Coordinates of C-alpha atoms and ligand atoms in Angstrom, one line a residue:
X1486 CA 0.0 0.0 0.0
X1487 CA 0.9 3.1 -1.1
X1488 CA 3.0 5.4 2.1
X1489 CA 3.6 8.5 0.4
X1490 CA -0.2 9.2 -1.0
X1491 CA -1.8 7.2 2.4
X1492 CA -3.6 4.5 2.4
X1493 CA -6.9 5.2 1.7
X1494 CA -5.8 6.7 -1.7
X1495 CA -4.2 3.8 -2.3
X1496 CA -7.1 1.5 -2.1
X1497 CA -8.8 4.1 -4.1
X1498 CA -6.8 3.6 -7.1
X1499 CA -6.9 -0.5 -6.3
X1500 CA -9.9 -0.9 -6.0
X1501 CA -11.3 0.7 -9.2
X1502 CA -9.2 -1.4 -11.0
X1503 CA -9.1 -4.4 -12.9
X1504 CA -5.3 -5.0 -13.1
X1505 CA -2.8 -4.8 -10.3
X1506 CA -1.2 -2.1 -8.7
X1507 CA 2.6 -2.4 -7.8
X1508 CA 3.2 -0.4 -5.3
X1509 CA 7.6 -0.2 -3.8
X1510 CA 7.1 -2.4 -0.9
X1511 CA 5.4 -5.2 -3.3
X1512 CA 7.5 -8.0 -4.1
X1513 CA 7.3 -7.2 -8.3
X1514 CA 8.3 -3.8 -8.1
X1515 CA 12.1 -3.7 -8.9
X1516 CA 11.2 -5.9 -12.1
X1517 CA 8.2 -3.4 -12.9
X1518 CA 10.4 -0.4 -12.9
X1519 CA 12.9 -1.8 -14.9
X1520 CA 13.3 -1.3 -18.6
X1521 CA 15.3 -1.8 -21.6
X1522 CA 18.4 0.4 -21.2
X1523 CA 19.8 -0.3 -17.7
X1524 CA 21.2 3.0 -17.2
X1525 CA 18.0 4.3 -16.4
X1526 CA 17.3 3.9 -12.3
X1527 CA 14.1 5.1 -11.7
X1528 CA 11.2 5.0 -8.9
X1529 CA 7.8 5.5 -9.4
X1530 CA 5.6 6.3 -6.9
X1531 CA 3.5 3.2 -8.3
X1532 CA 3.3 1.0 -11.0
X1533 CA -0.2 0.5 -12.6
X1534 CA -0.7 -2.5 -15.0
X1535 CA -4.4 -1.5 -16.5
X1536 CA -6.0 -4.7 -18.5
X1537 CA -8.3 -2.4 -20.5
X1538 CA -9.5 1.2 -21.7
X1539 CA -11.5 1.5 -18.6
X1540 CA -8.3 1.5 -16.1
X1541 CA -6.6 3.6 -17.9
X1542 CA -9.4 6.4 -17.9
X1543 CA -9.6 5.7 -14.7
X1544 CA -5.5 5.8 -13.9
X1545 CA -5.8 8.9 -15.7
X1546 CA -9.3 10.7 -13.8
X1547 CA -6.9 9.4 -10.2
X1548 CA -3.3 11.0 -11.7
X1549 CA -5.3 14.1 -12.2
X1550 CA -7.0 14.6 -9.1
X1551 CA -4.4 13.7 -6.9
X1552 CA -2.0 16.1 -8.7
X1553 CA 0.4 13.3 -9.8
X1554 CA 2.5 12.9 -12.8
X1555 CA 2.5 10.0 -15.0
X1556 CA 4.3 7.9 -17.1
X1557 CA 3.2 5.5 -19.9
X1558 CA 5.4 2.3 -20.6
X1559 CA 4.5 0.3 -23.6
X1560 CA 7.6 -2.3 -24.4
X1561 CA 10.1 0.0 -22.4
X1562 CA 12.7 0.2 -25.1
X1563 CA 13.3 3.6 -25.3
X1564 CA 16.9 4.9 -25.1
X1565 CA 15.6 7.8 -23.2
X1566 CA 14.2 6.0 -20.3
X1567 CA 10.7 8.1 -20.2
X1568 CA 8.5 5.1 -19.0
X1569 CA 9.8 5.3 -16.0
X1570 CA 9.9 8.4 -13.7
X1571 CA 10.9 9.6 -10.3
X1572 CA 8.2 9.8 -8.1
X1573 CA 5.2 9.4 -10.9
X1574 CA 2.6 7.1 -11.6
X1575 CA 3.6 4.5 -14.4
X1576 CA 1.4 3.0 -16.6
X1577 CA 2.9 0.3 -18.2
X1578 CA 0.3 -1.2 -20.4
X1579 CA 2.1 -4.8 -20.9
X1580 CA -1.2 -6.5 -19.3
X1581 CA -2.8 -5.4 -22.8
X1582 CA -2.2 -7.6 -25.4
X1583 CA -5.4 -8.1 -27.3
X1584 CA -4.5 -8.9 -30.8
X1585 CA -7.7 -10.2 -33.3
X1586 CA -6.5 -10.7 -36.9
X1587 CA -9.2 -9.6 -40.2
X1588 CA -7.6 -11.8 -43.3
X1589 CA -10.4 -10.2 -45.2
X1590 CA -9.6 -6.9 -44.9
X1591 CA -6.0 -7.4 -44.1
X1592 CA -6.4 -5.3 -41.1
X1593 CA -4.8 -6.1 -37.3
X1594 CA -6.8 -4.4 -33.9
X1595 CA -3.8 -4.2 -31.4
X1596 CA -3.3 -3.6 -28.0
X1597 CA -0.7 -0.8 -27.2
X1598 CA 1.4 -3.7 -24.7
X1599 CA 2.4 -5.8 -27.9
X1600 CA 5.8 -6.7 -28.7
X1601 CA 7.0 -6.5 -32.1
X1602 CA 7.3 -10.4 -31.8
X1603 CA 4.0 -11.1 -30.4
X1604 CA 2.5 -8.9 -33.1
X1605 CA 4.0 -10.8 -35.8
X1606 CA 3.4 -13.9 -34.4
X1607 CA -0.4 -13.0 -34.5
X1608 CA -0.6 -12.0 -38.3
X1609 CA 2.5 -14.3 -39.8
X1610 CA -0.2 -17.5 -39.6
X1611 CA -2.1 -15.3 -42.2
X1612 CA 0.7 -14.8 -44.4
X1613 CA 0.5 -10.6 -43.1
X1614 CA 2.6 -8.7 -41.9
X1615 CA 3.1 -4.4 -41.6
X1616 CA 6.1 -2.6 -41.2
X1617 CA 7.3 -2.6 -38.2
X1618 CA 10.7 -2.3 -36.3
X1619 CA 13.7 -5.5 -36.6
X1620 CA 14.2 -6.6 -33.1
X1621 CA 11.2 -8.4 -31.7
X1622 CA 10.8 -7.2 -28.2
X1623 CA 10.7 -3.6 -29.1
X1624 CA 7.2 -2.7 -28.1
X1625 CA 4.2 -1.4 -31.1
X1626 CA 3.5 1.4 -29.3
X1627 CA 6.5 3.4 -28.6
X1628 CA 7.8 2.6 -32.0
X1629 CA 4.4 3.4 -34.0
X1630 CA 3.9 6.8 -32.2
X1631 CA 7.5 7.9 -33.4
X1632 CA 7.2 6.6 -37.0
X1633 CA 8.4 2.8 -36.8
X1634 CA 11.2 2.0 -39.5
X1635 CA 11.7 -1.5 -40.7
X1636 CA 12.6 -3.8 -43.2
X1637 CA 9.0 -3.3 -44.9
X1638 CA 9.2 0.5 -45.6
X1639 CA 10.5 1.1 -48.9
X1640 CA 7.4 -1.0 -49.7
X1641 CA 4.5 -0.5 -47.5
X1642 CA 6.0 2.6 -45.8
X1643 CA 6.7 3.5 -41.9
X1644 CA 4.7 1.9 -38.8
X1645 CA 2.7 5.4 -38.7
X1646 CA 1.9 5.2 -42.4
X1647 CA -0.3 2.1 -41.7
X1648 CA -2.1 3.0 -38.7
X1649 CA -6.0 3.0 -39.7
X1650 CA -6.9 4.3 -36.7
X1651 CA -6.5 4.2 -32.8
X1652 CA -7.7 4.3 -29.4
X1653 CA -6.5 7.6 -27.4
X1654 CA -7.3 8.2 -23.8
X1655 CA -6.6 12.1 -23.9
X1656 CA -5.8 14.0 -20.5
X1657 CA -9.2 15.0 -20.0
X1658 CA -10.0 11.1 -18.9
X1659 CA -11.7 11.2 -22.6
X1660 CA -10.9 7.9 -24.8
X1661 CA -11.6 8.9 -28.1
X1662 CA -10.9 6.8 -31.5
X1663 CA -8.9 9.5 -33.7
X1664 CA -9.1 8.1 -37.7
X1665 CA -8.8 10.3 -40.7
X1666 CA -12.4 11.2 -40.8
X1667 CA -13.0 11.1 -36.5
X1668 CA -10.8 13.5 -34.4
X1669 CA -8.4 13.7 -37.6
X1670 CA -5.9 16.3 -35.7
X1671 CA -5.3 13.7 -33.3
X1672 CA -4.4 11.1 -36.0
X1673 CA -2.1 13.2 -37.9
X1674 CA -0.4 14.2 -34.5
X1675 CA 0.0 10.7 -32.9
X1676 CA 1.7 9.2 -36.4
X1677 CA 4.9 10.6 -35.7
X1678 CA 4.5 13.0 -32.2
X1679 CA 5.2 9.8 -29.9
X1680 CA 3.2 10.2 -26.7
X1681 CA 2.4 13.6 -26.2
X1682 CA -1.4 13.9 -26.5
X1683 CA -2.8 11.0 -24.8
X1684 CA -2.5 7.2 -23.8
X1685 CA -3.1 4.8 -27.1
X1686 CA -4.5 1.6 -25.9
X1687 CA -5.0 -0.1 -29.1
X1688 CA -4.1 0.6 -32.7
X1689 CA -5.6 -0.6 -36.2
X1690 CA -3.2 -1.4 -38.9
X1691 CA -3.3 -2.4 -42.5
X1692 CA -1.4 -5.3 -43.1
X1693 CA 0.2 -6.3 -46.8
X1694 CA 0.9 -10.2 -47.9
X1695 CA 4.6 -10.8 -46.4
X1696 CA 5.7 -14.5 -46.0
X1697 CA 9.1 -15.5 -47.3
X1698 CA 11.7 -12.5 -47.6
X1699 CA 14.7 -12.4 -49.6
X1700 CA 16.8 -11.6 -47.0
X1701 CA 20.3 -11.9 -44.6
X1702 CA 23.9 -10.3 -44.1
X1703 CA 27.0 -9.9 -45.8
X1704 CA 30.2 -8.9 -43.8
X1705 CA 33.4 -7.7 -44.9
X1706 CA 36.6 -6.9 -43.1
X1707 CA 37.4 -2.9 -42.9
X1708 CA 40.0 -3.2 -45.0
X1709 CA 37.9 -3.3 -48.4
X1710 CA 34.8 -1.1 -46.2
X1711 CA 35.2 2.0 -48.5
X1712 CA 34.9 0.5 -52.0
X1713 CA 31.4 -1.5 -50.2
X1714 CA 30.2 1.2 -48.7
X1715 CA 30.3 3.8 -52.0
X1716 CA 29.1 0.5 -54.3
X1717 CA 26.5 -0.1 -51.6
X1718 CA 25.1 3.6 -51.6
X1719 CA 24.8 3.7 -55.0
X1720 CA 23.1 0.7 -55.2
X1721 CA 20.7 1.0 -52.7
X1722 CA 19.6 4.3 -54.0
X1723 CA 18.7 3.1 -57.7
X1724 CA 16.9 -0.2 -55.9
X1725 CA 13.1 -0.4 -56.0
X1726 CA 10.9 -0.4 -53.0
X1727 CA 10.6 -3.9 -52.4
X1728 CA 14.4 -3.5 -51.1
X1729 CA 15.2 -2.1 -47.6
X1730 CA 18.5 -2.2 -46.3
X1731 CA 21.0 -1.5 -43.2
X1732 CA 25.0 -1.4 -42.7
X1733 CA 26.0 -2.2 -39.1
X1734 CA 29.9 -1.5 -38.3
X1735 CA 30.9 -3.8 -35.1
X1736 CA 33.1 -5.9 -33.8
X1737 CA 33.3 -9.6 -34.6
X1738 CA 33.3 -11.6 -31.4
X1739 CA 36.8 -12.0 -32.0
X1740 CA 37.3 -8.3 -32.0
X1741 CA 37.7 -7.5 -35.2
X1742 CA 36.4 -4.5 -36.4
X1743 CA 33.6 -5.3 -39.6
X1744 CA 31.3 -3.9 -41.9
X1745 CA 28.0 -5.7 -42.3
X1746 CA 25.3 -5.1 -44.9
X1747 CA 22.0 -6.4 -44.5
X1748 CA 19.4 -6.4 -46.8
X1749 CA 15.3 -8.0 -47.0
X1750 CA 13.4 -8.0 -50.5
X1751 CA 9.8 -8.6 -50.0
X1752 CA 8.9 -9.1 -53.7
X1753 CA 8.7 -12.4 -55.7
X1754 CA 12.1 -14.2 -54.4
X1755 CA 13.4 -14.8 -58.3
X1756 CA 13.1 -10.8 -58.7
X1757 CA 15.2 -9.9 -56.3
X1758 CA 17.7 -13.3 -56.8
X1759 CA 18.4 -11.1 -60.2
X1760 CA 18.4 -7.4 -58.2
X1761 CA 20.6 -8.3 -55.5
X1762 CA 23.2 -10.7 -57.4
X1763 CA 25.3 -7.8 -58.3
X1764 CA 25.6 -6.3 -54.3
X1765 CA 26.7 -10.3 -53.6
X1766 CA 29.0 -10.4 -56.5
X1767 CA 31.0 -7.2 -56.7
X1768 CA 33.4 -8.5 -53.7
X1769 CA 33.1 -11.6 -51.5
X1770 CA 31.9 -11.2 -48.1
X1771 CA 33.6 -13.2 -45.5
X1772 CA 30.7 -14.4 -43.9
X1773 CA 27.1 -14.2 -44.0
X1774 CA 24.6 -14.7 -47.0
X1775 CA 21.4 -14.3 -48.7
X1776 CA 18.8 -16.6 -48.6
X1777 CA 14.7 -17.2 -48.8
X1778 CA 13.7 -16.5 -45.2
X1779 CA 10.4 -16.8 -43.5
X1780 CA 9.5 -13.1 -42.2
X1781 CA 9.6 -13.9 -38.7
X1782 CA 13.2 -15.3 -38.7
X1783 CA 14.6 -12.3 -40.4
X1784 CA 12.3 -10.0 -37.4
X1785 CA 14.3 -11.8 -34.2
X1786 CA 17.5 -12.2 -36.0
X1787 CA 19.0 -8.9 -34.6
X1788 CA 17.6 -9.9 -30.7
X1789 CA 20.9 -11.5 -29.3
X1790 CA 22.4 -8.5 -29.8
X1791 CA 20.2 -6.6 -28.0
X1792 CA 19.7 -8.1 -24.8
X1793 CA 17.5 -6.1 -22.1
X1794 CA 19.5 -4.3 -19.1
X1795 CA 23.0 -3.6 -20.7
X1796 CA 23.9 -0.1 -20.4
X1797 CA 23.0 2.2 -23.5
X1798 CA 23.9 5.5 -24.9
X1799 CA 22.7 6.4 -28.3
X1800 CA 23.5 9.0 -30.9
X1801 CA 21.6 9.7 -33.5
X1802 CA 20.9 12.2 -36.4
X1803 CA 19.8 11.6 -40.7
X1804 CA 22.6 10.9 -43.0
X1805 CA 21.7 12.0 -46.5
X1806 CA 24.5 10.7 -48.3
X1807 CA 27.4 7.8 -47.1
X1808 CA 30.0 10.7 -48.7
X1809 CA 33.8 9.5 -48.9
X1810 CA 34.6 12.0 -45.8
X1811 CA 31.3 10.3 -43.9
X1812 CA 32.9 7.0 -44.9
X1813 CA 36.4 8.4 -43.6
X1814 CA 35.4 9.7 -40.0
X1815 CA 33.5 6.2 -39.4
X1816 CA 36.2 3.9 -40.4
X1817 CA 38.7 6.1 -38.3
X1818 CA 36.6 5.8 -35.4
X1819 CA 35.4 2.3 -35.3
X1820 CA 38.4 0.8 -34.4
X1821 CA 38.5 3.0 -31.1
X1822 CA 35.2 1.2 -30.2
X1823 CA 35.8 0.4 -26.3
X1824 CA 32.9 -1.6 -26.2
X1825 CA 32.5 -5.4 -28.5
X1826 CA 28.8 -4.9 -28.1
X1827 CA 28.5 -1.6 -29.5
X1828 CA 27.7 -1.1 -33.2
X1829 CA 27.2 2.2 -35.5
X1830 CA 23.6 1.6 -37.7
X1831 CA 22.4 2.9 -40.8
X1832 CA 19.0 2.0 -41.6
X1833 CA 17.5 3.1 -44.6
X1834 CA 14.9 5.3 -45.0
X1835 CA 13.6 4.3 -48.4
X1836 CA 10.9 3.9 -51.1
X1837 CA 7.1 4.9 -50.3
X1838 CA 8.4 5.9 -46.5
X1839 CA 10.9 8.4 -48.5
X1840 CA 8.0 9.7 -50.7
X1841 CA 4.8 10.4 -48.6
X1842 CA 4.6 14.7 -47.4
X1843 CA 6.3 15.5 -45.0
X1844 CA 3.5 17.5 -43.4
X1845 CA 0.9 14.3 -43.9
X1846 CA 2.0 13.0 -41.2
X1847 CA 3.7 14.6 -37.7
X1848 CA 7.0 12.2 -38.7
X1849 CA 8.6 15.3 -41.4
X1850 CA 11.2 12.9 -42.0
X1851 CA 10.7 11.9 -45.7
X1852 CA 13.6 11.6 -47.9
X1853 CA 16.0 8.8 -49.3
X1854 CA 18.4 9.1 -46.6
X1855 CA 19.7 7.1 -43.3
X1856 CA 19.1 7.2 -40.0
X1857 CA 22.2 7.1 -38.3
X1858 CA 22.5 5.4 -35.3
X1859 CA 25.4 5.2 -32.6
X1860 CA 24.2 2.3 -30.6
X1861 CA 26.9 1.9 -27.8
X1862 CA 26.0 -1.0 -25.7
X1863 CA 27.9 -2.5 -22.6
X1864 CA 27.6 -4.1 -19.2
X1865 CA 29.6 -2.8 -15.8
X1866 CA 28.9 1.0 -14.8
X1867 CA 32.6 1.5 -14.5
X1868 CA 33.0 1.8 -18.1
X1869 CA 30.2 4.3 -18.6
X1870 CA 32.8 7.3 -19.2
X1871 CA 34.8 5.9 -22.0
X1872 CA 31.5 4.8 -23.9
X1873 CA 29.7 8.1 -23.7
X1874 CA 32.6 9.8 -24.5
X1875 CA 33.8 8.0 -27.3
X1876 CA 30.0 7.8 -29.2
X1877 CA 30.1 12.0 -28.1
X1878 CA 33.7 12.1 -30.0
X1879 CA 32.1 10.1 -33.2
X1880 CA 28.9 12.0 -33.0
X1881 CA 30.5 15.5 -33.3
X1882 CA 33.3 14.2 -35.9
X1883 CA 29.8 12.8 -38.3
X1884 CA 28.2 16.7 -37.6
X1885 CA 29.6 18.2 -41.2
X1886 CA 27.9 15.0 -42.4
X1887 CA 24.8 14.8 -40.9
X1888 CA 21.4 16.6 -40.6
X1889 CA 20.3 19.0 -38.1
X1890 CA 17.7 16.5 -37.4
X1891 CA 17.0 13.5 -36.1
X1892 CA 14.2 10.7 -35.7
X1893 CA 12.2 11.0 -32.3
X1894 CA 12.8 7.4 -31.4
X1895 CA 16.3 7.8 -30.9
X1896 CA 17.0 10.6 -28.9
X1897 CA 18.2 10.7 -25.4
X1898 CA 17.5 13.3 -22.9
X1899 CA 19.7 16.1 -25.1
X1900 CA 17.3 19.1 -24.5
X1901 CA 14.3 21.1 -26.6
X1902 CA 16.6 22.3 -29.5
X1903 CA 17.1 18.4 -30.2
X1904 CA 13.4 18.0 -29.6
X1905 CA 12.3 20.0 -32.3
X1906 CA 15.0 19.5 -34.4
X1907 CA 13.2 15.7 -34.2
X1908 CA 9.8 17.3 -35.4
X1909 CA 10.6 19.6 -37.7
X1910 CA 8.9 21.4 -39.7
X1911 CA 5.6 20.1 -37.9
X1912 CA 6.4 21.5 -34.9
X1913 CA 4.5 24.5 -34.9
X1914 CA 1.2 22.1 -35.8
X1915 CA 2.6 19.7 -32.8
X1916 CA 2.7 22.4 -30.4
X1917 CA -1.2 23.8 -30.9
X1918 CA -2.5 20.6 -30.8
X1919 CA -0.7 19.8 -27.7
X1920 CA -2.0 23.3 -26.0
X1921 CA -5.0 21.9 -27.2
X1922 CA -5.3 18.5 -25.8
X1923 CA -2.6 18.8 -23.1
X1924 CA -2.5 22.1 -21.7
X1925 CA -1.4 21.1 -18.2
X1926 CA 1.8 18.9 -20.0
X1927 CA 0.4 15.8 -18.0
X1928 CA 1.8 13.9 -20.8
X1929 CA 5.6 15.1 -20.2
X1930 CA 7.6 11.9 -20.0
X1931 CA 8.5 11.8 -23.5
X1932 CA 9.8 13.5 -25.8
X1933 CA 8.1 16.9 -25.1
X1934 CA 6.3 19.3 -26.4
X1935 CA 5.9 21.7 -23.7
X1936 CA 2.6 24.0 -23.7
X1937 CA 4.6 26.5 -21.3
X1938 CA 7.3 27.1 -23.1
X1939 CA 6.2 27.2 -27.1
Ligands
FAD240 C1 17.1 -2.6 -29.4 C2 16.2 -1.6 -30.1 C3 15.9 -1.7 -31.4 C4 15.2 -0.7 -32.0 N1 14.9 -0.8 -33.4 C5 14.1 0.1 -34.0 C6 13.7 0.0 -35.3 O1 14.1 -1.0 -36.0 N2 12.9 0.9 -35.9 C7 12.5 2.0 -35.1 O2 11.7 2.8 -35.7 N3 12.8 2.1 -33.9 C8 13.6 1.2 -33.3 N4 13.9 1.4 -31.9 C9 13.5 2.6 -31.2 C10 12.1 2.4 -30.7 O3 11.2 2.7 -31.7 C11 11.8 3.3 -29.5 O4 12.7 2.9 -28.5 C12 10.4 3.2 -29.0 O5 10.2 4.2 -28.1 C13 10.1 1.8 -28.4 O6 8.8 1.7 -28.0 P1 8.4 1.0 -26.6 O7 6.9 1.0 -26.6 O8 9.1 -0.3 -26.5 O9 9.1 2.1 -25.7 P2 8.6 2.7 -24.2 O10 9.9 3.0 -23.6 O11 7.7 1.8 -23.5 O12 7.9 4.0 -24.7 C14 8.6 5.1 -25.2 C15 7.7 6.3 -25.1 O13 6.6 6.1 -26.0 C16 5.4 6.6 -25.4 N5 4.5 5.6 -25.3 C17 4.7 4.2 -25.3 N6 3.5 3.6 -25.3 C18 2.6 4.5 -25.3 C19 1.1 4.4 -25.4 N7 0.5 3.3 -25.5 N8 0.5 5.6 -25.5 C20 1.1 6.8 -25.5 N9 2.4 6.9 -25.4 C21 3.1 5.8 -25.4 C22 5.8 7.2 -24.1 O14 6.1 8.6 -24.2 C23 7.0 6.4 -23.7 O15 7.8 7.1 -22.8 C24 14.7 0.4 -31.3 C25 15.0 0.5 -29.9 C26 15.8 -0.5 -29.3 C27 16.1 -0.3 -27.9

């Protein structure tokens, strides 16, 4: 039972409730409070694992008249830590996992607690899938309010392009269902504006006929990295929709420092045989290959590397171009990589995700370009200070090369210029429908749009 708020506040909140409340002194509460990146130490006042609409209104109508802030968890991956909060109520929404299927209309109804994984798994046995992101236990929600890029974009566009509609409870306790006809400001807004006008608690996709993908990785020592990488951006750039790829510059478990390029065609497998022979042909990897793969496998084959409770720090901004001095400053810092487990991504931003307005949806992001990703990764706190410093060190070396923006669902904590910088030009549209729906800022643990200071 709750000490700070009393205890007949506490049993206020429980028993209006149909899931559990966690409250510090209950036995689940270190696990609840955890999430992804385990450089984020946080306690909430409570944990509150709603198993519908109707607790999270009524989470919501309880934060509100008690004064308290809130939180909204839905797989807990982000970087940034903002499910969890000092001292505020967080509603972690992993109890909701409703996931019903239409093969008629190719549409998915899903519950904002879904995985990635668990998603797929619910619409593969159909032979449907939707773009989503590539490791599994990232969670729909988190992913879908930033934009969501995957191996389906250049194809069927971003997670946000394919939302039909959704289920928002908004900060005046209201759920509403926002659609491009019903509340449509609301729509545009939460494709792309993460979770700063309400709570989603379900979401309606369309879904597209994915089953086997032409996919897998090709590696290649650093030594030949230059002549791939300026082959593989030209490539990639003339290649049709149906191809989305990514380059991933690691170590090898040995320690070797290599370049990987990894690639999924969702066409007719023959096609992109013929597309992709001359990307496997123009110099031997040394490991790796391309093969027919069901969707699934290609969806969790990045999870090992990921693994939940390592220590993260992430840098991020848009790479137009891999230019030879982009190319230079990468290879001349990779090999100063004090962590095996970290990696720098580029995922590709490509096809009908490059081509849609930019202003359509609140994600402004659309161009052929990558979003480049410093993904350091390790495990003891001791060597925090060499990691940070040495992805700070890369990140300002790559700033002639890079964009002045950057895509929402990578930033850290790094202030309100990055903030905007991550919306764009659809800030000013962000910011009066947030005074709008959120004039108080209850919905502040994200990525923020704050009505007191635009
Ligand atoms: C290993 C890893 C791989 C990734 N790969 C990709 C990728 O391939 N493509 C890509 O686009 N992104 C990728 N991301 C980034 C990912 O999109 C973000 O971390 C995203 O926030 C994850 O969503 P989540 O629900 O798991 O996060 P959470 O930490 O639970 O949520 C993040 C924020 O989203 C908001 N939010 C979450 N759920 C709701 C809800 N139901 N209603 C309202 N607001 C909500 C809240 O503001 C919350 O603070 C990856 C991240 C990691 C750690």
């Amino acid at each position: 039972m709750c000490m700070v708020l009393g205890a007949s506040v506490g049993r206020e909140l429980g028993s209006g409730l149909q899931g559990p409340v966690i409250w510090p002194e209950d036995g689940g509460y270190d696990a609840a409070r955890g999430v992804f990146n385990g450089m984020i130490d946080r306690y909430p006042l409570a944990v509150i694992r709603p198993l519908d609409a109707a607790d999270v209104v009524r989470s919501i109508q309880f934060a509100r008249r008690h004064g308290l802030s809130i939180s909204v968890r839905g797989g807990g991956h982000s970087v940034a830590g903002h499910a969890v909060r000092d001292g505020a109520i967080m509603l972690d929404l992993s109890g909701m996992k409703a996931v019903v299927v239409d093969p008629e209309t190719r549409t998915v109804r899903a519950e904002a607690g879904l995985t990635l994984g668990e998603f797929d798994r619910a619409t593969q046995p159909f032979g449907l899938a939707t773009t989503l992101g590539v490791v599994s236990v990232t969670g729909i929600a988190g992913l879908t309010l930033g934009g969501g890029l995957g191996w389906l974009n250049g194809r069927y566009g971003l997670a946000c392009d394919n939302l039909i509609s959704a289920d928002v409870v908004t900060a005046d306790g209201q759920l509403l269902t926002a659609t491009p006809r019903e509340n449509e400001d609301l729509f545009w807004g939460i494709r792309g504006g993460g979770g700063n006008f309400g709570v989603v608690t379900s979401f309606e996709y369309q879904l597209h006929p994915v089953d086997l993908v032409l996919a897998g990785a090709m590696s290649y020592p650093l030594s030949v990295a230059p002549r791939v990488l300026r082959f593989y951006n030209d490539f990639v750039k003339a290649a049709p929709d149906e191809l989305s790829t990514a380059v991933s510059l690691a170590r090898t478990p040995s320690g070797e420092p290599m370049l990987s390029i990894a690639v999924c065609y969702c066409g007719p497998i023959e096609d992109g045989e013929q597309l992709l022979y001359p990307l496997r042909t123009f110099q031997s990897p040394v490991d790796g290959g391309i093969q027919p793969l069901p969707y699934t496998a290609l969806q969790s084959a990045l999870d090992a590397r990921f693994p939940s409770g390592r220590l993260h720090y992430w840098k991020s901004g848009w790479l137009r171009d891999l230019t030879d001095g982009a190319i230079e400053t990468l290879l001349q810092y990779l090999p100063l990589m004090p962590s095996a487990a970290s990696s720098v991504g580029l995922q590709q931003l490509h096809g009908v995700a490059s081509r849609i307005a930019p202003s359509a949806t609140a994600f402004p992001h659309r161009a052929e370009q990558y979003d480049f990703l410093i993904l350091s990764q390790w495990s003891e706190a001791i060597d925090s200070d060499r990691n940070i410093e040495w992805t700070s060190a890369l990140f300002q070396a790559m700033q002639p090369h890079l964009e002045k923006s950057v895509y929402v669902n990578n930033l850290g904590d790094e202030g309100p210029g990055r903030v905007k910088a991550a919306y764009g030009q659809n800030y000013p549209r962000l910011a009066a429908l947030k005074r709008t729906l959120d004039p108080d800022n209850l919905f502040h643990a994200n990525q923020n749009i704050d009505p007191s200071r635009i």
